[in-house]
Amino acid sequence: FDLYLTSIYFTVTTITTVGYGDISGNQTNLEKIFCIFIMAIGVIAFSFASGSLASIIQNYDTQNAKLAEQLNILNRVYKDYFLPLDLYTRLKQSLKYNFSQDIDDLNDFLKDLPHNLKIELSLYIHEETYKHIYFMKDKTMSLIAWICPLLKTYLVTENEYVYFEGDEIVNVQFMKKGSCGFVLPKFNNAKYINIQ
C-alpha cells in the first residue's frame, strides 16, 4: 500500500506540475493522501478559473469582432460611395451606440420563452422604456410586452433632422431622453415647437 500511495503521490505531483519543492508530504500516508487531494483540487480550481477567463475574453472578442466587421463595411461604403463626412460620422456613432445596448441577445432569448413568462420578463426588461413613453401609459401588459422588443434605439445628435417635410414616414419615433424641436423651413428653420 505504501509503495502504491507513494507512486500515486509522485504521479499527481508530476502531472499537476505543482513540483516537488521544499515542503513535501512524503512523511506519512495521511500526508500523502492530503497532498494528493489538495493538489487535485488546486489544479481543478485553476483549470476552471483559466477556462472561465478564456471564455469571457472570447465572448468579448466576438462582440468586438462584430462591431469591427460592421465598421469595416461602413468604411468601405464611405470610400466607395463618397459619403459625406457628416453622414459617415452619424452612422459610425449609431453603430457604436447600438452595439453598446446589446438588446438583440435579450430579444432572441425572449422569443424562446412561453407566452406568460415572455410577457412578465419583457415588462421587467423594458420597464425603463415603457414608463417614459406616454403612449404606453394605458396599454395592456401584452401589448407593451409585444411592442417593446420591436423598438430599436436610435441616437440622434444635436442639430440632426429626424424627418423633413414631405418625407415618407415609415417609423414611429419615441423620444426617451433629451429634447427636439419642430422647425419651419419657410422661416429659416426657426423652432416652432420645442418638445421635451
XYZ file of C-alpha atoms in Angstrom:
196
model
C 0.000 0.000 0.000
C 2.815 2.434 0.900
C 4.501 1.883 -2.431
C 1.275 2.434 -4.401
C 0.428 5.555 -2.417
C 3.940 6.947 -2.931
C 3.721 6.303 -6.680
C 0.285 7.985 -6.866
C 1.672 10.942 -4.888
C 4.648 11.187 -7.260
C 2.386 10.917 -10.340
C -0.109 13.537 -9.128
C 2.737 15.884 -8.150
C 4.301 15.486 -11.595
C 1.069 15.703 -13.639
C -0.307 18.711 -11.792
C 3.056 20.445 -12.321
C 2.997 21.598 -8.726
C 6.559 20.346 -8.421
C 8.408 18.844 -5.524
C 9.525 21.979 -3.652
C 10.835 22.348 -0.132
C 7.627 21.210 1.523
C 6.509 17.727 0.637
C 4.017 15.316 2.075
C 6.063 12.154 1.987
C 6.444 11.514 5.702
C 3.232 9.609 6.434
C 0.441 8.069 4.370
C -2.024 10.638 5.710
C 0.225 13.495 4.491
C 0.459 11.904 1.043
C -3.331 11.476 0.776
C -3.893 15.045 1.952
C -1.348 16.445 -0.549
C -2.855 14.415 -3.417
C -6.294 15.758 -2.540
C -5.107 19.395 -2.228
C -3.106 19.256 -5.482
C -6.073 17.797 -7.373
C -8.408 20.492 -6.011
C -5.839 23.183 -6.846
C -5.495 22.026 -10.441
C -9.269 21.749 -10.877
C -9.801 25.254 -9.456
C -7.026 26.693 -11.632
C -8.427 24.965 -14.738
C -11.916 26.271 -14.019
C -10.667 29.830 -13.426
C -8.497 29.925 -16.541
C -11.290 28.355 -18.630
C -13.785 30.935 -17.388
C -11.372 33.765 -18.111
C -10.734 32.427 -21.612
C -14.484 32.209 -22.214
C -15.014 35.816 -21.072
C -12.208 37.068 -23.307
C -13.504 35.068 -26.280
C -17.040 36.405 -25.789
C -15.709 39.965 -25.556
C -13.631 39.420 -28.694
C -16.692 38.084 -30.551
C -18.697 41.211 -29.716
C -15.793 43.445 -30.732
C -15.327 41.437 -33.932
C -18.983 42.016 -34.883
C -18.599 45.745 -34.313
C -15.292 45.817 -36.193
C -16.907 43.995 -39.127
C -19.782 46.496 -39.234
C -17.327 49.409 -39.051
C -15.226 47.890 -41.862
C -18.319 47.642 -44.059
C -19.159 51.252 -43.218
C -15.600 52.355 -44.075
C -15.797 50.526 -47.412
C -19.153 52.152 -48.217
C -17.740 55.540 -47.165
C -14.809 55.183 -49.567
C -16.657 53.506 -52.451
C -19.677 55.816 -52.498
C -18.029 59.051 -51.305
C -20.396 59.556 -48.374
C -20.422 62.987 -46.784
C -18.321 63.087 -43.616
C -21.337 64.165 -41.547
C -23.370 61.110 -42.625
C -20.405 58.804 -42.064
C -19.899 60.163 -38.530
C -23.570 59.745 -37.637
C -23.617 56.177 -38.986
C -20.495 55.324 -37.012
C -21.946 56.792 -33.798
C -25.178 54.902 -34.354
C -23.375 51.576 -34.876
C -21.318 52.019 -31.716
C -24.382 53.034 -29.710
C -26.444 50.075 -30.934
C -23.672 47.620 -30.100
C -23.320 49.111 -26.612
C -27.034 48.483 -25.937
C -26.800 44.697 -26.570
C -30.601 44.334 -26.879
C -30.638 41.735 -29.689
C -29.466 38.894 -27.424
C -32.259 39.651 -24.956
C -34.892 39.682 -27.682
C -33.656 36.338 -29.050
C -33.862 34.909 -25.539
C -37.411 36.227 -25.097
C -38.618 34.571 -28.323
C -37.966 31.090 -26.932
C -39.932 31.550 -23.700
C -43.550 30.529 -23.058
C -46.023 33.369 -23.606
C -46.739 34.191 -19.938
C -43.067 34.202 -18.959
C -42.214 36.217 -22.063
C -44.696 38.935 -21.053
C -43.537 39.039 -17.454
C -39.826 39.152 -18.281
C -40.331 41.626 -21.111
C -42.093 44.010 -18.733
C -39.129 43.915 -16.349
C -36.522 44.268 -19.086
C -38.242 47.148 -20.872
C -39.633 48.892 -17.791
C -37.446 51.978 -18.247
C -38.631 52.281 -21.834
C -42.381 51.961 -21.459
C -42.654 54.013 -18.263
C -41.198 57.045 -20.054
C -43.388 56.774 -23.160
C -46.748 58.466 -22.744
C -48.290 56.329 -25.493
C -47.779 53.210 -23.340
C -49.452 54.566 -20.162
C -52.881 52.940 -20.552
C -51.918 49.937 -22.722
C -52.266 46.293 -21.706
C -49.267 44.325 -20.493
C -49.491 42.016 -23.510
C -49.304 44.929 -25.935
C -46.376 46.505 -24.089
C -44.535 43.168 -23.974
C -45.147 42.738 -27.710
C -44.167 46.279 -28.766
C -41.118 46.926 -26.574
C -38.860 44.217 -28.063
C -39.655 45.638 -31.511
C -38.391 49.089 -30.551
C -34.941 49.951 -31.839
C -32.737 52.520 -30.192
C -31.653 55.375 -32.368
C -29.183 58.042 -31.332
C -29.886 61.478 -32.753
C -27.128 64.034 -32.347
C -27.589 67.750 -31.870
C -28.878 69.668 -34.926
C -29.764 66.428 -36.724
C -33.101 66.170 -38.513
C -35.336 63.163 -37.900
C -37.821 63.965 -40.677
C -38.031 66.543 -43.420
C -41.246 67.949 -44.799
C -42.572 65.570 -47.452
C -40.631 62.519 -46.182
C -42.407 59.181 -46.212
C -42.974 58.203 -42.595
C -42.007 54.541 -42.129
C -41.256 54.577 -38.389
C -42.843 55.899 -35.253
C -40.342 57.783 -33.111
C -40.488 57.831 -29.308
C -38.106 60.161 -27.536
C -36.699 58.582 -24.400
C -34.284 61.303 -23.336
C -33.390 64.807 -24.467
C -35.367 67.370 -26.398
C -36.243 68.046 -30.002
C -37.960 70.725 -31.954
C -40.306 71.230 -34.853
C -38.777 73.726 -37.258
C -40.263 75.615 -40.169
C -38.095 75.743 -43.298
C -40.200 78.653 -44.590
C -38.883 80.779 -41.744
C -35.169 79.882 -41.898
C -35.621 76.784 -39.722
C -36.954 78.786 -36.813
C -38.013 76.478 -33.989
C -41.797 76.390 -33.928
C -42.352 73.865 -31.108
C -39.881 72.563 -28.530
C -40.584 69.025 -27.272
C -39.055 67.708 -24.066
